[in-house]
């Protein structure tokens, strides 16, 4: 049996007639940029989250950059974020003119540890960017309390957490703004790059929309950028959005099945969900001291696995200028060599899940 890490074609086949019709409609209308499909998606995504505004853009990375520019980040401003994420979270801080300030993570959830945030705050700190990593919400009550106390803005990076909830409230609805990626492999994914921002702030939404579209078409009240979600991707997202709740439940069932089958398998630690968090399992990430050997073994059995992410951000060459050492972020450093993402997607079969779990158990049995 072959178990791919993700199978986007399998999902397409379940909704093929609707997807094909949507693509044909875009072509028939020549609605490639802006237009009815995009307007419908912006309204639908805002309504799904219960937010006042949705500003679509080209990708989730642009969304972070646009949000920081909209919140007025300037040269020398410090922005606190997690040591464990994809580089989009931090490269955009630098691009906006800010300085990245890393914070270590919670051991079980991989998210930023709120207990450590205040020690990172200086007179130059302007904001916090929590990342709801792998699909599990960060501790937003604690983060928002710190932000309020120190008068900081908060941008929620929700690239991996569509429909995740913290204490019953959807992520993306806590901060000044939130950013989403609809990269093809996301829980709600387009067939190319796509992104969006949401906010309740009228003035911020207007600024971000203007900035993302060359500073105002026909008026150019500022120098902006060109970051647009195209009509084709919007049409595809409009087809997929009604299925997102069902697909999310399917992911949770897959995760529960892995949890059941991997119980007692060597030193494997399955994902731990903190109290009052609803995990949406964009990724199902186990930990083991034998990670590299297990990954190689599973690859030989045609099981796709990925390292998300092989290094904590402070230890990449891009951030060597900060001079960080492992002792600065002991939890993120410890986790980076132990994490392994297993195949998870709504269409994966129980036979495939059992195949993966059986070989993990065989690996550890042989290791003894």
mmCIF file of C-alpha atoms in Angstrom:
data_model
loop_
_atom_site.group_PDB
_atom_site.id
_atom_site.type_symbol
_atom_site.label_atom_id
_atom_site.label_comp_id
_atom_site.label_asym_id
_atom_site.label_seq_id
_atom_site.Cartn_x
_atom_site.Cartn_y
_atom_site.Cartn_z
ATOM 1 C CA UNK A 1 0.000 0.000 0.000
ATOM 2 C CA UNK A 2 1.094 3.583 -0.676
ATOM 3 C CA UNK A 3 -0.035 6.316 1.743
ATOM 4 C CA UNK A 4 0.749 9.827 0.507
ATOM 5 C CA UNK A 5 1.265 12.598 3.026
ATOM 6 C CA UNK A 6 -1.671 14.426 1.461
ATOM 7 C CA UNK A 7 -3.859 13.630 -1.552
ATOM 8 C CA UNK A 8 -5.407 16.748 -3.070
ATOM 9 C CA UNK A 9 -6.634 14.846 -6.117
ATOM 10 C CA UNK A 10 -8.721 12.563 -3.906
ATOM 11 C CA UNK A 11 -10.523 15.610 -2.534
ATOM 12 C CA UNK A 12 -11.037 17.032 -6.024
ATOM 13 C CA UNK A 13 -12.726 13.819 -7.151
ATOM 14 C CA UNK A 14 -15.329 14.148 -4.367
ATOM 15 C CA UNK A 15 -16.455 17.566 -5.645
ATOM 16 C CA UNK A 16 -15.345 17.395 -9.295
ATOM 17 C CA UNK A 17 -18.610 18.509 -10.979
ATOM 18 C CA UNK A 18 -18.863 21.606 -8.761
ATOM 19 C CA UNK A 19 -15.207 22.536 -9.179
ATOM 20 C CA UNK A 20 -15.289 22.071 -12.943
ATOM 21 C CA UNK A 21 -18.457 24.167 -13.233
ATOM 22 C CA UNK A 22 -16.963 26.941 -11.104
ATOM 23 C CA UNK A 23 -13.805 27.080 -13.223
ATOM 24 C CA UNK A 24 -15.869 27.116 -16.397
ATOM 25 C CA UNK A 25 -17.994 29.945 -14.999
ATOM 26 C CA UNK A 26 -14.926 32.087 -14.344
ATOM 27 C CA UNK A 27 -13.701 31.503 -17.892
ATOM 28 C CA UNK A 28 -17.117 32.197 -19.403
ATOM 29 C CA UNK A 29 -17.417 35.480 -17.491
ATOM 30 C CA UNK A 30 -13.713 36.380 -17.876
ATOM 31 C CA UNK A 31 -13.927 37.119 -14.136
ATOM 32 C CA UNK A 32 -10.226 36.620 -13.549
ATOM 33 C CA UNK A 33 -9.475 39.592 -11.284
ATOM 34 C CA UNK A 34 -11.991 40.863 -8.692
ATOM 35 C CA UNK A 35 -15.563 40.215 -9.806
ATOM 36 C CA UNK A 36 -18.519 38.287 -8.339
ATOM 37 C CA UNK A 37 -16.667 35.150 -7.227
ATOM 38 C CA UNK A 38 -14.202 37.158 -5.168
ATOM 39 C CA UNK A 39 -16.861 39.383 -3.645
ATOM 40 C CA UNK A 40 -18.867 36.310 -2.682
ATOM 41 C CA UNK A 41 -15.873 34.674 -1.016
ATOM 42 C CA UNK A 42 -14.904 37.759 0.980
ATOM 43 C CA UNK A 43 -18.443 38.017 2.342
ATOM 44 C CA UNK A 44 -18.756 34.272 2.977
ATOM 45 C CA UNK A 45 -15.445 34.032 4.855
ATOM 46 C CA UNK A 46 -16.242 37.079 6.982
ATOM 47 C CA UNK A 47 -19.676 35.621 7.760
ATOM 48 C CA UNK A 48 -18.194 32.201 8.595
ATOM 49 C CA UNK A 49 -15.961 33.793 11.227
ATOM 50 C CA UNK A 50 -18.505 36.356 12.373
ATOM 51 C CA UNK A 51 -16.153 39.163 11.393
ATOM 52 C CA UNK A 52 -17.096 42.530 9.930
ATOM 53 C CA UNK A 53 -14.480 42.630 7.170
ATOM 54 C CA UNK A 54 -12.558 40.191 4.998
ATOM 55 C CA UNK A 55 -9.831 41.573 2.745
ATOM 56 C CA UNK A 56 -8.596 38.986 0.268
ATOM 57 C CA UNK A 57 -5.015 38.970 -0.990
ATOM 58 C CA UNK A 58 -2.571 36.864 -2.972
ATOM 59 C CA UNK A 59 -1.347 34.588 -0.171
ATOM 60 C CA UNK A 60 -1.051 34.188 3.583
ATOM 61 C CA UNK A 61 2.441 35.695 3.661
ATOM 62 C CA UNK A 62 1.217 38.909 2.042
ATOM 63 C CA UNK A 63 -1.635 38.949 4.550
ATOM 64 C CA UNK A 64 0.832 39.170 7.445
ATOM 65 C CA UNK A 65 2.846 41.904 5.748
ATOM 66 C CA UNK A 66 -0.247 43.939 4.853
ATOM 67 C CA UNK A 67 -1.599 43.647 8.398
ATOM 68 C CA UNK A 68 1.646 44.927 9.913
ATOM 69 C CA UNK A 69 1.855 47.803 7.467
ATOM 70 C CA UNK A 70 -1.759 48.627 8.277
ATOM 71 C CA UNK A 71 -0.984 48.669 11.994
ATOM 72 C CA UNK A 72 1.854 51.098 11.400
ATOM 73 C CA UNK A 73 4.967 49.015 12.007
ATOM 74 C CA UNK A 74 8.025 51.177 11.427
ATOM 75 C CA UNK A 75 11.784 50.731 11.485
ATOM 76 C CA UNK A 76 13.034 49.553 14.864
ATOM 77 C CA UNK A 77 9.664 48.388 16.182
ATOM 78 C CA UNK A 78 9.847 45.036 17.946
ATOM 79 C CA UNK A 79 7.295 42.296 17.320
ATOM 80 C CA UNK A 80 7.139 39.230 19.565
ATOM 81 C CA UNK A 81 6.309 35.885 18.008
ATOM 82 C CA UNK A 82 6.858 32.167 18.432
ATOM 83 C CA UNK A 83 10.175 30.397 17.920
ATOM 84 C CA UNK A 84 8.330 27.488 16.262
ATOM 85 C CA UNK A 85 6.595 28.359 12.997
ATOM 86 C CA UNK A 86 7.041 28.698 9.254
ATOM 87 C CA UNK A 87 9.284 31.586 8.251
ATOM 88 C CA UNK A 88 6.404 33.576 6.713
ATOM 89 C CA UNK A 89 5.480 34.643 10.239
ATOM 90 C CA UNK A 90 8.852 36.278 10.829
ATOM 91 C CA UNK A 91 10.188 37.323 7.430
ATOM 92 C CA UNK A 92 7.205 39.653 7.094
ATOM 93 C CA UNK A 93 8.051 41.352 10.398
ATOM 94 C CA UNK A 94 11.447 42.232 8.975
ATOM 95 C CA UNK A 95 10.007 43.224 5.591
ATOM 96 C CA UNK A 96 7.591 45.612 7.308
ATOM 97 C CA UNK A 97 10.538 47.264 9.028
ATOM 98 C CA UNK A 98 10.252 45.580 12.394
ATOM 99 C CA UNK A 99 12.630 43.477 14.439
ATOM 100 C CA UNK A 100 11.808 39.861 15.228
ATOM 101 C CA UNK A 101 11.724 38.971 18.919
ATOM 102 C CA UNK A 102 11.401 35.236 19.421
ATOM 103 C CA UNK A 103 9.615 33.615 22.362
ATOM 104 C CA UNK A 104 9.869 29.955 23.356
ATOM 105 C CA UNK A 105 6.945 27.586 23.133
ATOM 106 C CA UNK A 106 4.683 25.451 25.277
ATOM 107 C CA UNK A 107 5.999 21.874 25.243
ATOM 108 C CA UNK A 108 2.685 20.144 24.539
ATOM 109 C CA UNK A 109 0.955 22.508 22.093
ATOM 110 C CA UNK A 110 4.008 23.897 20.229
ATOM 111 C CA UNK A 111 2.408 27.345 20.519
ATOM 112 C CA UNK A 112 3.945 30.490 21.983
ATOM 113 C CA UNK A 113 4.256 30.286 25.788
ATOM 114 C CA UNK A 114 2.381 33.281 27.252
ATOM 115 C CA UNK A 115 4.253 32.968 30.551
ATOM 116 C CA UNK A 116 7.420 34.064 28.735
ATOM 117 C CA UNK A 117 6.032 36.930 26.652
ATOM 118 C CA UNK A 118 6.257 39.737 29.204
ATOM 119 C CA UNK A 119 9.977 39.132 29.701
ATOM 120 C CA UNK A 120 10.422 39.964 26.005
ATOM 121 C CA UNK A 121 8.600 43.317 26.121
ATOM 122 C CA UNK A 122 10.658 46.507 25.873
ATOM 123 C CA UNK A 123 9.877 50.164 25.168
ATOM 124 C CA UNK A 124 10.142 49.314 21.454
ATOM 125 C CA UNK A 125 7.595 46.462 21.479
ATOM 126 C CA UNK A 126 4.490 47.210 19.396
ATOM 127 C CA UNK A 127 2.763 43.860 18.895
ATOM 128 C CA UNK A 128 2.455 40.102 19.299
ATOM 129 C CA UNK A 129 1.860 37.519 16.577
ATOM 130 C CA UNK A 130 0.660 34.198 18.004
ATOM 131 C CA UNK A 131 0.506 31.302 15.542
ATOM 132 C CA UNK A 132 -2.184 28.665 16.011
ATOM 133 C CA UNK A 133 0.278 25.997 14.976
ATOM 134 C CA UNK A 134 -0.718 22.707 13.330
ATOM 135 C CA UNK A 135 -4.394 23.622 13.941
ATOM 136 C CA UNK A 136 -4.419 24.024 17.731
ATOM 137 C CA UNK A 137 -5.279 27.465 19.168
ATOM 138 C CA UNK A 138 -2.744 29.372 21.212
ATOM 139 C CA UNK A 139 -3.695 30.546 24.724
ATOM 140 C CA UNK A 140 -5.549 33.657 23.571
ATOM 141 C CA UNK A 141 -6.915 34.801 26.949
ATOM 142 C CA UNK A 142 -3.410 35.110 28.355
ATOM 143 C CA UNK A 143 -2.034 36.696 25.174
ATOM 144 C CA UNK A 144 -4.812 39.272 24.917
ATOM 145 C CA UNK A 145 -4.454 40.167 28.604
ATOM 146 C CA UNK A 146 -0.742 40.883 28.090
ATOM 147 C CA UNK A 147 -1.464 42.903 24.954
ATOM 148 C CA UNK A 148 -4.094 44.994 26.728
ATOM 149 C CA UNK A 149 -1.843 45.600 29.729
ATOM 150 C CA UNK A 150 1.031 46.824 27.555
ATOM 151 C CA UNK A 151 -1.097 48.475 24.820
ATOM 152 C CA UNK A 152 0.134 46.153 22.068
ATOM 153 C CA UNK A 153 -1.667 45.049 18.946
ATOM 154 C CA UNK A 154 -2.231 41.348 18.170
ATOM 155 C CA UNK A 155 -2.249 39.686 14.755
ATOM 156 C CA UNK A 156 -3.402 36.068 14.832
ATOM 157 C CA UNK A 157 -1.606 33.885 12.278
ATOM 158 C CA UNK A 158 -4.363 31.419 11.399
ATOM 159 C CA UNK A 159 -2.702 29.859 8.352
ATOM 160 C CA UNK A 160 -3.145 26.342 9.776
ATOM 161 C CA UNK A 161 -6.213 26.779 11.939
ATOM 162 C CA UNK A 162 -9.374 27.314 9.879
ATOM 163 C CA UNK A 163 -12.396 26.848 12.213
ATOM 164 C CA UNK A 164 -10.292 26.033 15.284
ATOM 165 C CA UNK A 165 -11.858 27.285 18.535
ATOM 166 C CA UNK A 166 -10.500 28.571 21.819
ATOM 167 C CA UNK A 167 -13.058 28.352 24.639
ATOM 168 C CA UNK A 168 -15.790 28.052 22.030
ATOM 169 C CA UNK A 169 -14.710 31.131 20.072
ATOM 170 C CA UNK A 170 -13.231 30.854 16.590
ATOM 171 C CA UNK A 171 -9.568 31.754 16.211
ATOM 172 C CA UNK A 172 -9.034 34.861 14.151
ATOM 173 C CA UNK A 173 -11.645 36.767 16.144
ATOM 174 C CA UNK A 174 -9.518 37.811 19.143
ATOM 175 C CA UNK A 175 -6.858 40.206 17.837
ATOM 176 C CA UNK A 176 -6.787 43.471 15.931
ATOM 177 C CA UNK A 177 -6.552 41.417 12.749
ATOM 178 C CA UNK A 178 -6.057 37.833 11.661
ATOM 179 C CA UNK A 179 -4.427 36.329 8.612
ATOM 180 C CA UNK A 180 -5.319 33.185 6.693
ATOM 181 C CA UNK A 181 -3.603 31.123 4.041
ATOM 182 C CA UNK A 182 -5.559 29.102 1.494
ATOM 183 C CA UNK A 183 -2.495 27.379 0.057
ATOM 184 C CA UNK A 184 -3.608 24.135 -1.664
ATOM 185 C CA UNK A 185 -2.659 21.869 1.250
ATOM 186 C CA UNK A 186 -4.488 23.878 3.912
ATOM 187 C CA UNK A 187 -7.722 22.655 5.486
ATOM 188 C CA UNK A 188 -9.483 25.101 3.162
ATOM 189 C CA UNK A 189 -7.208 25.249 0.146
ATOM 190 C CA UNK A 190 -7.332 26.863 -3.289
ATOM 191 C CA UNK A 191 -5.623 25.472 -6.398
ATOM 192 C CA UNK A 192 -2.799 27.975 -6.109
ATOM 193 C CA UNK A 193 -1.721 30.677 -3.691
ATOM 194 C CA UNK A 194 -4.481 32.565 -1.908
ATOM 195 C CA UNK A 195 -4.903 34.480 1.342
ATOM 196 C CA UNK A 196 -7.076 36.833 3.353
ATOM 197 C CA UNK A 197 -7.206 39.107 6.376
ATOM 198 C CA UNK A 198 -10.141 39.659 8.717
ATOM 199 C CA UNK A 199 -10.845 42.461 11.173
ATOM 200 C CA UNK A 200 -13.643 44.350 12.895
ATOM 201 C CA UNK A 201 -11.778 47.640 12.433
ATOM 202 C CA UNK A 202 -13.373 49.678 9.614
ATOM 203 C CA UNK A 203 -10.412 52.018 9.096
ATOM 204 C CA UNK A 204 -7.866 49.175 9.175
ATOM 205 C CA UNK A 205 -9.875 47.106 6.681
ATOM 206 C CA UNK A 206 -10.131 50.063 4.307
ATOM 207 C CA UNK A 207 -6.393 50.778 4.570
ATOM 208 C CA UNK A 208 -5.408 47.148 3.996
ATOM 209 C CA UNK A 209 -7.702 46.772 0.974
ATOM 210 C CA UNK A 210 -6.367 49.999 -0.534
ATOM 211 C CA UNK A 211 -2.735 49.103 0.122
ATOM 212 C CA UNK A 212 -3.123 45.623 -1.386
ATOM 213 C CA UNK A 213 -4.520 47.125 -4.609
ATOM 214 C CA UNK A 214 -1.818 49.574 -5.646
ATOM 215 C CA UNK A 215 -2.843 52.179 -3.095
ATOM 216 C CA UNK A 216 -6.269 52.731 -4.560
ATOM 217 C CA UNK A 217 -7.133 52.071 -8.197
ATOM 218 C CA UNK A 218 -7.580 55.331 -10.087
ATOM 219 C CA UNK A 219 -6.781 57.429 -7.023
ATOM 220 C CA UNK A 220 -3.464 56.121 -5.665
ATOM 221 C CA UNK A 221 -3.731 57.800 -2.292
ATOM 222 C CA UNK A 222 -0.580 55.900 -1.282
ATOM 223 C CA UNK A 223 2.051 53.640 -2.789
ATOM 224 C CA UNK A 224 0.733 50.141 -2.291
ATOM 225 C CA UNK A 225 1.482 46.653 -3.546
ATOM 226 C CA UNK A 226 -0.198 44.267 -5.952
ATOM 227 C CA UNK A 227 -1.630 41.442 -3.847
ATOM 228 C CA UNK A 228 -4.910 40.145 -5.202
ATOM 229 C CA UNK A 229 -6.805 36.891 -4.828
ATOM 230 C CA UNK A 230 -7.777 35.987 -8.382
ATOM 231 C CA UNK A 231 -11.288 35.054 -9.440
ATOM 232 C CA UNK A 232 -10.404 31.462 -10.247
ATOM 233 C CA UNK A 233 -9.126 30.762 -6.736
ATOM 234 C CA UNK A 234 -12.102 32.566 -5.191
ATOM 235 C CA UNK A 235 -14.519 30.430 -7.195
ATOM 236 C CA UNK A 236 -12.774 27.248 -6.057
ATOM 237 C CA UNK A 237 -12.850 28.394 -2.439
ATOM 238 C CA UNK A 238 -16.562 29.172 -2.755
ATOM 239 C CA UNK A 239 -17.181 25.547 -3.772
ATOM 240 C CA UNK A 240 -15.060 24.163 -0.953
ATOM 241 C CA UNK A 241 -16.189 26.371 1.934
ATOM 242 C CA UNK A 242 -19.539 24.604 2.525
ATOM 243 C CA UNK A 243 -17.628 21.330 3.013
ATOM 244 C CA UNK A 244 -15.154 22.700 5.540
ATOM 245 C CA UNK A 245 -17.087 21.687 8.670
ATOM 246 C CA UNK A 246 -17.471 18.111 7.379
ATOM 247 C CA UNK A 247 -13.821 17.925 6.361
ATOM 248 C CA UNK A 248 -12.746 19.265 9.752
ATOM 249 C CA UNK A 249 -14.731 16.571 11.557
ATOM 250 C CA UNK A 250 -13.153 13.962 9.285
ATOM 251 C CA UNK A 251 -9.679 15.202 10.268
ATOM 252 C CA UNK A 252 -10.580 14.922 13.945
ATOM 253 C CA UNK A 253 -11.730 11.340 13.408
ATOM 254 C CA UNK A 254 -8.458 10.496 11.677
ATOM 255 C CA UNK A 255 -6.522 12.003 14.586
ATOM 256 C CA UNK A 256 -8.613 10.062 17.105
ATOM 257 C CA UNK A 257 -7.941 6.857 15.192
ATOM 258 C CA UNK A 258 -4.183 7.497 15.197
ATOM 259 C CA UNK A 259 -4.362 8.233 18.935
ATOM 260 C CA UNK A 260 -6.084 4.902 19.502
ATOM 261 C CA UNK A 261 -3.817 2.808 17.278
ATOM 262 C CA UNK A 262 -0.538 4.381 18.415
ATOM 263 C CA UNK A 263 -1.187 3.939 22.118
ATOM 264 C CA UNK A 264 1.843 2.162 23.581
ATOM 265 C CA UNK A 265 3.890 2.383 20.383
ATOM 266 C CA UNK A 266 7.460 2.839 21.557
ATOM 267 C CA UNK A 267 8.142 6.303 22.910
ATOM 268 C CA UNK A 268 5.649 7.989 20.561
ATOM 269 C CA UNK A 269 3.897 11.035 22.000
ATOM 270 C CA UNK A 270 0.669 11.760 20.125
ATOM 271 C CA UNK A 271 -0.620 15.343 19.819
ATOM 272 C CA UNK A 272 -1.861 16.719 23.122
ATOM 273 C CA UNK A 273 -4.807 19.087 23.090
ATOM 274 C CA UNK A 274 -4.927 21.728 25.807
ATOM 275 C CA UNK A 275 -8.159 22.264 27.773
ATOM 276 C CA UNK A 276 -10.911 24.192 26.008
ATOM 277 C CA UNK A 277 -9.188 24.030 22.621
ATOM 278 C CA UNK A 278 -10.728 22.553 19.484
ATOM 279 C CA UNK A 279 -7.871 21.267 17.316
ATOM 280 C CA UNK A 280 -8.540 21.114 13.554
ATOM 281 C CA UNK A 281 -5.479 18.937 12.769
ATOM 282 C CA UNK A 282 -4.060 20.681 9.742
ATOM 283 C CA UNK A 283 -1.129 18.493 10.726
ATOM 284 C CA UNK A 284 -0.932 15.423 12.949
ATOM 285 C CA UNK A 285 2.464 15.677 14.619
ATOM 286 C CA UNK A 286 3.943 12.939 16.786
ATOM 287 C CA UNK A 287 7.185 13.091 18.749
ATOM 288 C CA UNK A 288 9.810 10.395 19.178
ATOM 289 C CA UNK A 289 13.500 10.246 20.037
ATOM 290 C CA UNK A 290 13.913 7.929 17.042
ATOM 291 C CA UNK A 291 12.368 10.416 14.587
ATOM 292 C CA UNK A 292 14.925 10.256 11.778
ATOM 293 C CA UNK A 293 15.120 6.460 11.752
ATOM 294 C CA UNK A 294 11.316 6.175 11.870
ATOM 295 C CA UNK A 295 10.904 8.646 9.003
ATOM 296 C CA UNK A 296 13.361 6.633 6.885
ATOM 297 C CA UNK A 297 11.612 3.352 7.754
ATOM 298 C CA UNK A 298 8.164 4.714 6.867
ATOM 299 C CA UNK A 299 9.511 6.123 3.605
ATOM 300 C CA UNK A 300 10.708 2.644 2.667
ATOM 301 C CA UNK A 301 7.130 1.419 3.260
ATOM 302 C CA UNK A 302 5.793 4.215 0.982
ATOM 303 C CA UNK A 303 4.305 6.221 3.822
ATOM 304 C CA UNK A 304 4.690 9.964 3.263
ATOM 305 C CA UNK A 305 5.868 12.009 6.250
ATOM 306 C CA UNK A 306 7.085 15.601 6.600
ATOM 307 C CA UNK A 307 9.109 17.579 9.136
ATOM 308 C CA UNK A 308 7.088 20.660 10.137
ATOM 309 C CA UNK A 309 9.584 22.165 10.901
ATOM 310 C CA UNK A 310 13.113 20.681 10.946
ATOM 311 C CA UNK A 311 14.562 23.685 12.777
ATOM 312 C CA UNK A 312 13.086 26.199 15.158
ATOM 313 C CA UNK A 313 13.225 29.603 13.464
ATOM 314 C CA UNK A 314 15.971 31.183 15.619
ATOM 315 C CA UNK A 315 18.429 28.521 14.465
ATOM 316 C CA UNK A 316 18.158 29.108 10.710
ATOM 317 C CA UNK A 317 20.940 31.026 8.930
ATOM 318 C CA UNK A 318 18.443 33.813 8.204
ATOM 319 C CA UNK A 319 18.436 34.677 11.919
ATOM 320 C CA UNK A 320 22.100 34.047 12.703
ATOM 321 C CA UNK A 321 22.493 37.812 13.149
ATOM 322 C CA UNK A 322 20.437 37.564 16.348
ATOM 323 C CA UNK A 323 23.080 35.289 17.891
ATOM 324 C CA UNK A 324 20.665 32.888 19.555
ATOM 325 C CA UNK A 325 21.749 29.609 21.119
ATOM 326 C CA UNK A 326 19.727 26.473 22.038
ATOM 327 C CA UNK A 327 19.506 27.493 25.700
ATOM 328 C CA UNK A 328 17.537 30.599 24.656
ATOM 329 C CA UNK A 329 14.630 28.456 23.426
ATOM 330 C CA UNK A 330 15.010 25.069 25.112
ATOM 331 C CA UNK A 331 11.521 23.762 24.342
ATOM 332 C CA UNK A 332 11.493 24.685 20.660
ATOM 333 C CA UNK A 333 15.030 23.336 20.342
ATOM 334 C CA UNK A 334 14.108 20.039 22.014
ATOM 335 C CA UNK A 335 11.008 19.531 19.873
ATOM 336 C CA UNK A 336 12.667 20.265 16.534
ATOM 337 C CA UNK A 337 14.527 16.946 16.457
ATOM 338 C CA UNK A 338 11.556 14.874 17.648
ATOM 339 C CA UNK A 339 8.583 16.003 15.556
ATOM 340 C CA UNK A 340 7.195 14.015 12.634
ATOM 341 C CA UNK A 341 4.005 14.782 10.700
ATOM 342 C CA UNK A 342 1.973 11.740 9.646
ATOM 343 C CA UNK A 343 -0.466 11.572 6.710
ATOM 344 C CA UNK A 344 -3.796 13.225 7.509
ATOM 345 C CA UNK A 345 -6.544 14.407 5.181
ATOM 346 C CA UNK A 346 -10.325 13.889 5.090
ATOM 347 C CA UNK A 347 -10.213 11.234 2.374
ATOM 348 C CA UNK A 348 -7.618 8.951 4.004
ATOM 349 C CA UNK A 349 -9.091 5.484 4.590
ATOM 350 C CA UNK A 350 -9.084 3.484 7.791
ATOM 351 C CA UNK A 351 -6.979 0.847 6.040
ATOM 352 C CA UNK A 352 -4.373 3.487 5.285
ATOM 353 C CA UNK A 353 -4.371 4.763 8.864
ATOM 354 C CA UNK A 354 -3.937 1.211 10.177
ATOM 355 C CA UNK A 355 -1.155 0.598 7.648
ATOM 356 C CA UNK A 356 0.749 3.637 8.953
ATOM 357 C CA UNK A 357 0.169 2.750 12.605
ATOM 358 C CA UNK A 358 1.085 -0.915 12.116
ATOM 359 C CA UNK A 359 4.440 -0.036 10.598
ATOM 360 C CA UNK A 360 5.169 2.454 13.355
ATOM 361 C CA UNK A 361 4.531 -0.297 15.891
ATOM 362 C CA UNK A 362 6.649 -2.766 13.882
ATOM 363 C CA UNK A 363 9.481 -0.246 13.783
ATOM 364 C CA UNK A 364 9.554 0.057 17.568
ATOM 365 C CA UNK A 365 9.149 -3.687 18.093
ATOM 366 C CA UNK A 366 12.198 -4.289 15.895
ATOM 367 C CA UNK A 367 14.115 -1.518 17.664
ATOM 368 C CA UNK A 368 13.851 -3.500 20.874
#
